[in-house]
CSV table of C-alpha atoms in Angstrom, one decimal:
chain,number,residue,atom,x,y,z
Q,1,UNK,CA,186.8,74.8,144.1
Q,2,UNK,CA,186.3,71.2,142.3
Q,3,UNK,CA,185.0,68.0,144.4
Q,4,UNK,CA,186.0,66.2,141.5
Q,5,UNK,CA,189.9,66.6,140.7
Q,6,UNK,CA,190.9,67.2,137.7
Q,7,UNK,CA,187.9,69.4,136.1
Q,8,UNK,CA,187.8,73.2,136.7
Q,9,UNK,CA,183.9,73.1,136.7
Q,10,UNK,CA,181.5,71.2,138.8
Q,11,UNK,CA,180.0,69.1,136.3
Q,12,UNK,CA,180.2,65.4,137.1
Q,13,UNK,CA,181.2,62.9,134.6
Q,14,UNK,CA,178.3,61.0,133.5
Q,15,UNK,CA,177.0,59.1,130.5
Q,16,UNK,CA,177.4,61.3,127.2
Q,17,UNK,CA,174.2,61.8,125.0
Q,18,UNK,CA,174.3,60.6,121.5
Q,19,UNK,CA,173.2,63.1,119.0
Q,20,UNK,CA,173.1,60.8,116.3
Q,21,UNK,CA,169.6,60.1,115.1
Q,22,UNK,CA,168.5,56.8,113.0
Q,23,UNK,CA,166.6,57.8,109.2
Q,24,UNK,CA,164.0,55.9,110.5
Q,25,UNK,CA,163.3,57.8,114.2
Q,26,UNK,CA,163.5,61.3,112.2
Q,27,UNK,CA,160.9,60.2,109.8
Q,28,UNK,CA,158.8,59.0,112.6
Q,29,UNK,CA,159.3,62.8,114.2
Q,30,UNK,CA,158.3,64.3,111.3
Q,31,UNK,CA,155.3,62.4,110.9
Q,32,UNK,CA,154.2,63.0,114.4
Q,33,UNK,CA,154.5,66.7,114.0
Q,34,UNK,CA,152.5,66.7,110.9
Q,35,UNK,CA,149.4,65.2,112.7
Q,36,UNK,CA,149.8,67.0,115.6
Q,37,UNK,CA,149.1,70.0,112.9
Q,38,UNK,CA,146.7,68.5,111.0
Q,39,UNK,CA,144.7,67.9,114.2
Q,40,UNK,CA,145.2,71.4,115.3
Q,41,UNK,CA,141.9,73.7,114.0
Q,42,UNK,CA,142.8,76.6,112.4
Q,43,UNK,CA,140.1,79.3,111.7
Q,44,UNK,CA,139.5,80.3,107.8
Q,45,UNK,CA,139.8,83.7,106.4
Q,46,UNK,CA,136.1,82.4,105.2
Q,47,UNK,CA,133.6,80.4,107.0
Q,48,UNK,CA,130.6,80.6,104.9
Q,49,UNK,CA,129.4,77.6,106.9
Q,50,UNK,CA,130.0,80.0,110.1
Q,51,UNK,CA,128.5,82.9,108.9
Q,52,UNK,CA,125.2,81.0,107.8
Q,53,UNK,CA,125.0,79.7,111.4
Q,54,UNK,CA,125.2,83.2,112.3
Q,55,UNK,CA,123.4,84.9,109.9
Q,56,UNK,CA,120.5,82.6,111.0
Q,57,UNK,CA,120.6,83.1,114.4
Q,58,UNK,CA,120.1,87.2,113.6
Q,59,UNK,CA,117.2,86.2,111.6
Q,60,UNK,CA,115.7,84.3,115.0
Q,61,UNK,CA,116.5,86.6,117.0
Q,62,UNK,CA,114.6,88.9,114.8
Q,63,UNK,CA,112.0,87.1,114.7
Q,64,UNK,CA,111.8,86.1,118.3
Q,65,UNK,CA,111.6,89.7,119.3
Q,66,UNK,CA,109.1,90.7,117.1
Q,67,UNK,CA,107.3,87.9,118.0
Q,68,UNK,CA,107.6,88.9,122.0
Q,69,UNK,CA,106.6,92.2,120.7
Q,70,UNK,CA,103.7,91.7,119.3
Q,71,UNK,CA,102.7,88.9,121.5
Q,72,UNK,CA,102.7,91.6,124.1
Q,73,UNK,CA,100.1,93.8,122.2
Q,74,UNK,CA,97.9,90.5,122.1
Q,75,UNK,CA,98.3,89.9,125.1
Q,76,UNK,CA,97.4,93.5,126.2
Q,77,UNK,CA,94.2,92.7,123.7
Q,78,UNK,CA,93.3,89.8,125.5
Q,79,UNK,CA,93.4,91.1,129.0
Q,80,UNK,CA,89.9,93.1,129.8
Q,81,UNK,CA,89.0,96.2,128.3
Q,82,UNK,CA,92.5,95.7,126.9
Q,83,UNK,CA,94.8,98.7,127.1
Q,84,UNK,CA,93.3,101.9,127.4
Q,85,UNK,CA,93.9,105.2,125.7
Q,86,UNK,CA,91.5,106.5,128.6
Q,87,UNK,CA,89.1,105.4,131.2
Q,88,UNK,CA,88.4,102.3,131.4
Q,89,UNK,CA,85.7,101.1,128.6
Q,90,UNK,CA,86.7,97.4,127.9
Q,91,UNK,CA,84.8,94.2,127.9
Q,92,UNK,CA,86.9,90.9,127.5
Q,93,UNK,CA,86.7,89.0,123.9
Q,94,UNK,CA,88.6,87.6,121.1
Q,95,UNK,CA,90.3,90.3,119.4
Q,96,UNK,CA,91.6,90.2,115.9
Q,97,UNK,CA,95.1,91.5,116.0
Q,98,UNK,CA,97.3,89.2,114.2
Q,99,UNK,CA,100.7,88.5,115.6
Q,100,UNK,CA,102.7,88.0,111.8
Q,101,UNK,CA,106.2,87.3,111.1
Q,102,UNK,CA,108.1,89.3,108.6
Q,103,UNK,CA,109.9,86.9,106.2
Q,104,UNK,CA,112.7,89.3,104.4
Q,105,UNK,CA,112.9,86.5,102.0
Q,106,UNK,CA,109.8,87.3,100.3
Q,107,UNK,CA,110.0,90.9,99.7
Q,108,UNK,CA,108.8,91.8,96.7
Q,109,UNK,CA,111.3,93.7,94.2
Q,110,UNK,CA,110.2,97.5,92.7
Q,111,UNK,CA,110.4,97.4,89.2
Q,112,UNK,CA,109.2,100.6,87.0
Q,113,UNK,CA,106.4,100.2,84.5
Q,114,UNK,CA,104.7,102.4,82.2
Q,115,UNK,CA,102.0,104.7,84.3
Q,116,UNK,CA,99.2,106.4,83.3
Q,117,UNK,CA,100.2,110.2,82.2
Q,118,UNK,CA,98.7,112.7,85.0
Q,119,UNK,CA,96.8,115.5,83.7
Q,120,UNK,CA,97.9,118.9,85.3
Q,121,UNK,CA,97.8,119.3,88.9
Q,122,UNK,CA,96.7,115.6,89.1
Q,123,UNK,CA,99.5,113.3,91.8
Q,124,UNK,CA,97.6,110.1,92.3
Q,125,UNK,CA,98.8,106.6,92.0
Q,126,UNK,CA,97.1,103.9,91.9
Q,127,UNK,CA,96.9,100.1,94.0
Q,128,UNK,CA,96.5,97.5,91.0
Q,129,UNK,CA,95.2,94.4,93.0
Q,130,UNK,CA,98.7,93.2,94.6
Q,131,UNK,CA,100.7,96.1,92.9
Q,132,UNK,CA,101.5,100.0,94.1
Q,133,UNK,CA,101.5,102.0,90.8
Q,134,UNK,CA,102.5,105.4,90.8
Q,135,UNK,CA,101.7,108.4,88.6
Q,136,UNK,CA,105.3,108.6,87.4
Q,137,UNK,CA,105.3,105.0,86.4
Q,138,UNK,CA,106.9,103.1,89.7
Q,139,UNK,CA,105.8,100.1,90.6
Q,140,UNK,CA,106.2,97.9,93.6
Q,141,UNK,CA,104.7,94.1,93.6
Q,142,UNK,CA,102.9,93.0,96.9
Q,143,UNK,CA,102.4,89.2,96.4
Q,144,UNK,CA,101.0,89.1,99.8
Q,145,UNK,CA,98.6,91.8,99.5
Q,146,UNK,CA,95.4,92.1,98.3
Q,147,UNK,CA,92.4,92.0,96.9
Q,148,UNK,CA,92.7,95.7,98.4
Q,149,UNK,CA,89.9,97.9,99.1
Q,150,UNK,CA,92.2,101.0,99.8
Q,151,UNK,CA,95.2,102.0,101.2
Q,152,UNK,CA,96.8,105.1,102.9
Q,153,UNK,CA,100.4,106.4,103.6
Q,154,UNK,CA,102.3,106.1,106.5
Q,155,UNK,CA,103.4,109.2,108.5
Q,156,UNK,CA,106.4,110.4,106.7
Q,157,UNK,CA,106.3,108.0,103.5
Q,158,UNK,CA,107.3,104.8,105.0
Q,159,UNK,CA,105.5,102.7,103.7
Q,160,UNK,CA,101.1,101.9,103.3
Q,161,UNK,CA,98.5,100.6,105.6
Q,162,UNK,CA,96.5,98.9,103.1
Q,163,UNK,CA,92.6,97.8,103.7
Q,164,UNK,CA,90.9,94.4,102.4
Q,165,UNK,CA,87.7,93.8,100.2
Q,166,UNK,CA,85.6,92.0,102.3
Q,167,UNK,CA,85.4,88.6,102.4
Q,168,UNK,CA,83.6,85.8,104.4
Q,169,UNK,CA,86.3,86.0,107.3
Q,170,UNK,CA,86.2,89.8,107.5
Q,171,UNK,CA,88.7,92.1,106.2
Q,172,UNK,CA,92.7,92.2,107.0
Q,173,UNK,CA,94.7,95.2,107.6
Q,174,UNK,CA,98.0,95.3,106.4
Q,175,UNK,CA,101.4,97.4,106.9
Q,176,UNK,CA,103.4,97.3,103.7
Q,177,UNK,CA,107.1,99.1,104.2
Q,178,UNK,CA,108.7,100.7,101.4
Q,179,UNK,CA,111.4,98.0,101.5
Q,180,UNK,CA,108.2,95.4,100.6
Q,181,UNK,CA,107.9,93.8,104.1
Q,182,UNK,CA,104.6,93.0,104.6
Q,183,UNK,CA,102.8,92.5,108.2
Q,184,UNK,CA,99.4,91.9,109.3
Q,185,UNK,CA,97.9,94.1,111.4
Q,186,UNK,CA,94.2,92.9,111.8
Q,187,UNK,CA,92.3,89.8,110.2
Q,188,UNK,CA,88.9,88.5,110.3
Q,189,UNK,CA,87.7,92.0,111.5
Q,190,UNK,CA,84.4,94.3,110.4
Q,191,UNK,CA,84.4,97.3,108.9
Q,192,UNK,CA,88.2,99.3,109.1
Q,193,UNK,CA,88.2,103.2,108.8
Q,194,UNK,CA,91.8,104.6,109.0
Q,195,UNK,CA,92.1,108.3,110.4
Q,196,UNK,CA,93.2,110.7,107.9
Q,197,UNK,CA,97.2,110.6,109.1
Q,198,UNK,CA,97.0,107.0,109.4
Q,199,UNK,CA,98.3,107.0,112.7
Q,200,UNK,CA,95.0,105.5,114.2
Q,201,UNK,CA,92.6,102.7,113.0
Q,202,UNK,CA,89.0,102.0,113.6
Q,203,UNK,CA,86.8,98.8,113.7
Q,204,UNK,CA,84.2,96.6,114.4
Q,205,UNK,CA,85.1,93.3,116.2
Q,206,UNK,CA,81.9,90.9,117.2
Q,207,UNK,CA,79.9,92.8,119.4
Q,208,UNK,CA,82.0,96.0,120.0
Q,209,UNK,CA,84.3,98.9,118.3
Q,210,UNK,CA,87.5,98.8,118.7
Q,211,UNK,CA,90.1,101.7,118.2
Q,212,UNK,CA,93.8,101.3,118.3
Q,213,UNK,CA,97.0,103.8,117.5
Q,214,UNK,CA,99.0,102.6,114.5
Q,215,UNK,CA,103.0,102.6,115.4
Q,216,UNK,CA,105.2,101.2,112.4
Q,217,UNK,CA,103.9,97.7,112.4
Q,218,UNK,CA,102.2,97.2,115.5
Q,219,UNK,CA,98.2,97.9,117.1
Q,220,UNK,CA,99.0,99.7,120.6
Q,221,UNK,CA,96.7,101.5,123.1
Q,222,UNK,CA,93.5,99.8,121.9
Q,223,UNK,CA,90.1,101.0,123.1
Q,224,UNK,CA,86.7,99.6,122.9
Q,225,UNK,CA,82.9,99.7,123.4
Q,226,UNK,CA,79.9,97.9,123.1
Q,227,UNK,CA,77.9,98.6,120.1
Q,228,UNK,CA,74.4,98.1,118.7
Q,229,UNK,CA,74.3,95.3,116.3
Q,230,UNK,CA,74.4,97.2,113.2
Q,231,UNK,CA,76.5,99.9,114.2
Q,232,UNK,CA,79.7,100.3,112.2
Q,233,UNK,CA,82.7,103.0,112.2
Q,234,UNK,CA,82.3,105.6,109.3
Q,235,UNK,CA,85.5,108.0,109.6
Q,236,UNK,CA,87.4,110.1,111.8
Q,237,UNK,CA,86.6,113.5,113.2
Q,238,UNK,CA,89.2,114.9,115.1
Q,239,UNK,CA,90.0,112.5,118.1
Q,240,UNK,CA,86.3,110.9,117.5
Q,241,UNK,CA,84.9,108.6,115.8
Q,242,UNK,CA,81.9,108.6,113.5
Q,243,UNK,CA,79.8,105.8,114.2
Q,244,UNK,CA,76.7,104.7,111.7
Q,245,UNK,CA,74.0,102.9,114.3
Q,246,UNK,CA,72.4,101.3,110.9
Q,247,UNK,CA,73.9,101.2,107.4
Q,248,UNK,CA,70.0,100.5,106.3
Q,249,UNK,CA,68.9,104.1,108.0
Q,250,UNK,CA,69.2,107.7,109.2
Q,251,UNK,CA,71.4,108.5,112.2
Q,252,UNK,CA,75.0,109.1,113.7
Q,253,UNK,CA,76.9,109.5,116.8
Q,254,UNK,CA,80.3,110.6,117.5
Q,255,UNK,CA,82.6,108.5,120.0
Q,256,UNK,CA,85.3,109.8,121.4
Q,257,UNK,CA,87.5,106.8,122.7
Q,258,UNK,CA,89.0,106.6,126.3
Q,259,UNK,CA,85.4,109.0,127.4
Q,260,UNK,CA,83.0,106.3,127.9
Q,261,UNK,CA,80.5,104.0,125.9
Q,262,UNK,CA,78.5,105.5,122.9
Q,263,UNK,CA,76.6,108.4,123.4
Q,264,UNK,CA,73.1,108.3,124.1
Q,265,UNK,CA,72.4,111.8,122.5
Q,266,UNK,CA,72.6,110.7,118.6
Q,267,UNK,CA,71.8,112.5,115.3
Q,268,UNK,CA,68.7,111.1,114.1
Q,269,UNK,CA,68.9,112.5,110.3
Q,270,UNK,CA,72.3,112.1,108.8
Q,271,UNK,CA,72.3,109.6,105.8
Q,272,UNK,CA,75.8,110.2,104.9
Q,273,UNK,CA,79.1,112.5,105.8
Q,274,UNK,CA,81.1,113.1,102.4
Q,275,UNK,CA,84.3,115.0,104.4
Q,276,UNK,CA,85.2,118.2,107.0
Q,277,UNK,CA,85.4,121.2,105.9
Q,278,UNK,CA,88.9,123.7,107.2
Q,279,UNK,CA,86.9,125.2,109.8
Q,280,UNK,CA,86.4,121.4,111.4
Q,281,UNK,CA,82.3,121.2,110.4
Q,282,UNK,CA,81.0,118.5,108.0
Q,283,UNK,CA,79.2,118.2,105.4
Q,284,UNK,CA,76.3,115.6,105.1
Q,285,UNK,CA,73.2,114.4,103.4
Q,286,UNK,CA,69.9,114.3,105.2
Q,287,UNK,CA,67.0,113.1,104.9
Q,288,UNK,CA,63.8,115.2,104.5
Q,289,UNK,CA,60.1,114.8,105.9
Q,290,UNK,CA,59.8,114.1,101.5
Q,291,UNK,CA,60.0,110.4,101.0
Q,292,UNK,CA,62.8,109.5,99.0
Q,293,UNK,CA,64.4,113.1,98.9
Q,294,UNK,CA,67.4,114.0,100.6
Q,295,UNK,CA,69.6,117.2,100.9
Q,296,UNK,CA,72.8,118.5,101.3
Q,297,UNK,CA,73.9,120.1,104.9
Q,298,UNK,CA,77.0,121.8,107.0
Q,299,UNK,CA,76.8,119.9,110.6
Q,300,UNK,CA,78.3,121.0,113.3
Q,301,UNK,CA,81.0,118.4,114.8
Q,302,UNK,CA,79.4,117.8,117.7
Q,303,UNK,CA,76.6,115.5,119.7
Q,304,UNK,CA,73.9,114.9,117.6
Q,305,UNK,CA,75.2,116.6,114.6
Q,306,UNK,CA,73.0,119.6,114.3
Q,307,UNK,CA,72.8,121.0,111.4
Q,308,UNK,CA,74.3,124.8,110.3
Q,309,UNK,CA,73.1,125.4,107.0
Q,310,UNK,CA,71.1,122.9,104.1
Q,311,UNK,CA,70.8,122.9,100.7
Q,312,UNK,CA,68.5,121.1,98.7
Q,313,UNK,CA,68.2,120.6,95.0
Q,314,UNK,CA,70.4,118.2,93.5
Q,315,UNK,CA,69.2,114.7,93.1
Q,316,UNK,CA,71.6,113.1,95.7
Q,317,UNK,CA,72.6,108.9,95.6
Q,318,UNK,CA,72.5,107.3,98.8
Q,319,UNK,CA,75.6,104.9,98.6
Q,320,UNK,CA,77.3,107.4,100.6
Q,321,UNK,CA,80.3,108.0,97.9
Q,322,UNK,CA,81.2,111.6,98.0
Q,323,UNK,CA,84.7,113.9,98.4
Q,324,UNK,CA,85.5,117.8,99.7
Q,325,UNK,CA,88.5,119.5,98.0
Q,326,UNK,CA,91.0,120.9,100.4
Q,327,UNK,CA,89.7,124.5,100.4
Q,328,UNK,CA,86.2,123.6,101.5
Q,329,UNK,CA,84.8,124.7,97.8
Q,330,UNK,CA,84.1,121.8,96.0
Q,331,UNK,CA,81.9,119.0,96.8
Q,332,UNK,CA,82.0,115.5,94.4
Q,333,UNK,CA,78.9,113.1,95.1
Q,334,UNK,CA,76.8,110.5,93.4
Q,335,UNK,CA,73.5,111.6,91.8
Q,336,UNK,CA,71.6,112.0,89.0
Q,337,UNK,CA,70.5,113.7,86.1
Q,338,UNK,CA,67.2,112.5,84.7
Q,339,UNK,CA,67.5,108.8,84.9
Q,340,UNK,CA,71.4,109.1,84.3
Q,341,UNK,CA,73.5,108.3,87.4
Q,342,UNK,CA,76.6,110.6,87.5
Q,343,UNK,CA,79.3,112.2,89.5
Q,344,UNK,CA,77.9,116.1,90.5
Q,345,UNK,CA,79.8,119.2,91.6
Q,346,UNK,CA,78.6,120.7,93.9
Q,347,UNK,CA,79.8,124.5,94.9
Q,348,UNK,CA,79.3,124.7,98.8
Q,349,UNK,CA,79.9,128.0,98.7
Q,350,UNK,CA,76.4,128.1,97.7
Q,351,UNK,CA,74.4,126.0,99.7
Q,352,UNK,CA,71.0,127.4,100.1
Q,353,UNK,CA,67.2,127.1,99.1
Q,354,UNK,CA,68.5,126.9,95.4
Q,355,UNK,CA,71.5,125.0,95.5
Q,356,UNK,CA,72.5,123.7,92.2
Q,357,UNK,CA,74.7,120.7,91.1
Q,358,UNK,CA,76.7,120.1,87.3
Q,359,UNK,CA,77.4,116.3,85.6
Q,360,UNK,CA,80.8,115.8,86.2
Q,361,UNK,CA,81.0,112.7,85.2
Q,362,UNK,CA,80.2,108.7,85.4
Q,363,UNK,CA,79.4,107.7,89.1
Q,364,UNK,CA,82.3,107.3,91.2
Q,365,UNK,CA,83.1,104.4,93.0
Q,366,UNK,CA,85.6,103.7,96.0
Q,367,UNK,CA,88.1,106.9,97.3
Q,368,UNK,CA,88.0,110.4,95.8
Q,369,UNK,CA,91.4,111.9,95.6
Q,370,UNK,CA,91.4,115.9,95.5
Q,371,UNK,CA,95.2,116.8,94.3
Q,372,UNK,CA,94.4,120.3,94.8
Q,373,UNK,CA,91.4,123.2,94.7
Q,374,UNK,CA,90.4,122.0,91.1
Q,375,UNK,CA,91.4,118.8,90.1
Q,376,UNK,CA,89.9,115.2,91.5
Q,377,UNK,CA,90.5,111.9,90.7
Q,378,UNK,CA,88.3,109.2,90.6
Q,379,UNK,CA,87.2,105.6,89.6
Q,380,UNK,CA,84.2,104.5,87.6
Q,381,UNK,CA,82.1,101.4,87.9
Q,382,UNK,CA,84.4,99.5,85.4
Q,383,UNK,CA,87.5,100.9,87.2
Q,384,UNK,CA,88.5,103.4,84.8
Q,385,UNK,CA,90.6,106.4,85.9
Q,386,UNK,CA,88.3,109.6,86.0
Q,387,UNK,CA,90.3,113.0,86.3
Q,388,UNK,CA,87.9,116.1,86.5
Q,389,UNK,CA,89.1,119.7,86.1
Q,390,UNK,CA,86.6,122.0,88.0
Q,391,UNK,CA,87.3,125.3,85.6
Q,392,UNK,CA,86.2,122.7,82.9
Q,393,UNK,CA,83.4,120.8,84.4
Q,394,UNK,CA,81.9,124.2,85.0
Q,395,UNK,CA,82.1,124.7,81.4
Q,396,UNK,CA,80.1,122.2,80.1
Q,397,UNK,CA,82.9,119.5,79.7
Q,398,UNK,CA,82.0,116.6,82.0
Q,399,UNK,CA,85.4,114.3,82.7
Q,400,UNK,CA,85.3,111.0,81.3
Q,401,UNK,CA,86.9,107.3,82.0
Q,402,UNK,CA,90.2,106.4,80.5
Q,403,UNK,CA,91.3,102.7,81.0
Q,404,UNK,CA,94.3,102.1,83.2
Q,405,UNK,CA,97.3,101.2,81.6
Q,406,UNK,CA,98.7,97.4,83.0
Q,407,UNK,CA,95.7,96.5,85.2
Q,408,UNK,CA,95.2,92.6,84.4
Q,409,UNK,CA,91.9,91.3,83.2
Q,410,UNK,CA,89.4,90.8,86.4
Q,411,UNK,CA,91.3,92.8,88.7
Q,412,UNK,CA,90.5,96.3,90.0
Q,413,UNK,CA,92.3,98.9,90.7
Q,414,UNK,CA,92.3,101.2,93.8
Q,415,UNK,CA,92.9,104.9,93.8
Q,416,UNK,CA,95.2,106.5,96.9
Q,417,UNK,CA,97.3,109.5,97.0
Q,418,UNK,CA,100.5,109.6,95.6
Q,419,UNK,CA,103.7,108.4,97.1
């Protein structure tokens, strides 16, 4: 039913709307819609802008964790005794950890060179100044490295922790990944001994030792003691650490980290310790109640370093350069023949009253690289690459020096196992 006659709905009668639309009010439509879309943002299918932005805010974040990271380990440093493995042995001072920050933008790029040919049995490479060389002719540039003193694999090949000449700031320790990213681990430091697996690291800092454990690219769990003036790490034995009271004399201890300061008890002979043999004893030179004449000995691994057995004979150097193959047969060390400095072998096998040495070659200098039971590599006073074969040596063959191939003028090279 209608309220309105006349209509059978219930619209009401009202003004009509006029669809007709001027030229000029469409255009004016169109032109608002446009802008209204031109103002809208869209996003791209590619925002390199964007993905800088982002791509740098990884990168800080990056950074700013390793940073927090390894801030922590300073700080840990810093605090007394810093973190111990142990008891408490610390004493508060300046440490020398070095909080870095790993630029990927200067990784250095492997590129493959010619390398020296290996003789048989021999798989050294060598550390040309800033460069990794290998024996099959790899090379990796480290422009950030170096001048190097030696270097050591990581556990399981990831990369090197590589140790500084010395300089008047102290020596650096560096991690070098096999990707080429390079971090500092210590700077301005004393004297650094790495532990044969390179998972720890030994050294002198002011007036104490300091040991730490090494985990990728960070120090953690350091450890330290005061030490006499002079005193300075030699190597690792075992979970201890050989310590030389005075470079300029006789005598060692053994300190085993998180069990206390320095012994009192110490070895009162020792010159030098060349290496361990399988059965954990070393072997040593010591000095005689003969001025001037030293011998060979097996010490036992223990408070004051008693020795086992000694052997005397060979004309023995005392820079303390010396290297034990695998087996416990072989020993390389400085010495002379006549007036002539060379390399002797030394069969420890026989070690007695008579105990006899052959040349083997030019002195050696720096790290003595056994490959296997008979075959050693070594570097000579000019930095040329020595390889000695045993069977031969023992023959009447001493090794001699080849030059290495692509070492620039002035620099020196540094022998370390291969990769």
């Amino acid at each position: 039913m209608s309220g309105f006659p006349g209509r059978p709905d219930n619209l009401t009668d009202g003004p009509r709307r006029s669809y007709q639309v001027r030229p000029e009010e469409l255009e004016g439509a169109v032109r608002e819609t446009l802008s209204r879309q031109v103002a809208l943002a869209r996003p791209l299918g590619a925002d390199p802008a964007g993905q800088a932005i982002r791509r740098a805010n990884r990168i800080s974040r990056r950074r700013t964790a390793a940073g927090v990271a390894l801030a922590a380990v300073a700080t840990v440093l810093l605090s007394a005794g810093m973190a111990q493995l142990g008891t408490e042995t610390g004493r508060d001072g300046t440490p020398t950890v070095v909080i870095g920050d790993p630029d990927p933008s200067i990784r250095p790029i492997p590129t493959s060179v010619p390398g020296p040919d290996p003789s048989p049995g021999t798989s050294a490479a060598l550390l040309v100044s800033e460069t990794l060389v290998s024996a099959d002719g790899r090379r990796l540039v480290l422009p950030d490295v170096g001048p190097a003193e030696r270097a050591q694999l990581l556990p399981g090949g990831g990369g090197w922790l590589v140790v500084s000449t010395p300089t008047t700031a102290g020596r650096s320790l560096w991690v070098v990944q096999n990707d080429g990213l390079v971090q500092v681990l210590l700077a301005g430091a004393g004297p650094i001994v790495l532990a044969p697996d390179s998972r720890q690291v030994a050294w002198r800092d002011g007036s104490d030792l300091l040991t730490a454990g090494v985990v990728g690219t960070q120090l953690i769990g350091a450890v330290r003691t005061p030490a006499p003036a002079a005193a300075e790490p030699v190597r690792f034995v075992g979970d201890s650490v050989l310590v030389r009271l005075d470079p300029a004399n006789a005598g060692h201890t053994l300190w085993r980290p998180g069990a206390g300061q320095l012994p009192e008890a110490v070895d009162q002979k020792t010159l030098n310790v060349y290496g361990r043999l399988p059965d954990g004893r070393l072997v040593g030179q010591v000095s005689t109640t003969d001025p001037g004449r030293t011998c060979l000995a097996v010490l036992e691994p223990t408070r004051p370093l008693n020795p086992v057995d000694t052997g005397c004979g060979p004309e023995l150097s005392q820079d303390g350069v010396g290297g034990i193959s695998a087996d416990g047969r072989w020993l390389l060390v400085n010495g002379s023949v006549g007036k002539a400095g060379r390399a002797l072998l030394v069969d420890l096998l026989r070690l007695g009253p008579s105990t006899t040495a052959v040349s083997a070659g030019p002195p050696m200098t720096g790290a003595i690289i056994w490959s296997n039971e008979s075959h050693a590599s070594y570097l000579d006073d000019a930095g040329e690459l020595v390889r000695v074969d045993v069977n031969r040596v023992r023959a009447g063959r001493p090794a001699s020096a080849a030059p290495v191939p692509g070492v620039p003028a002035g620099d020196r090279p540094v022998l370390v196992a291969n990769f």
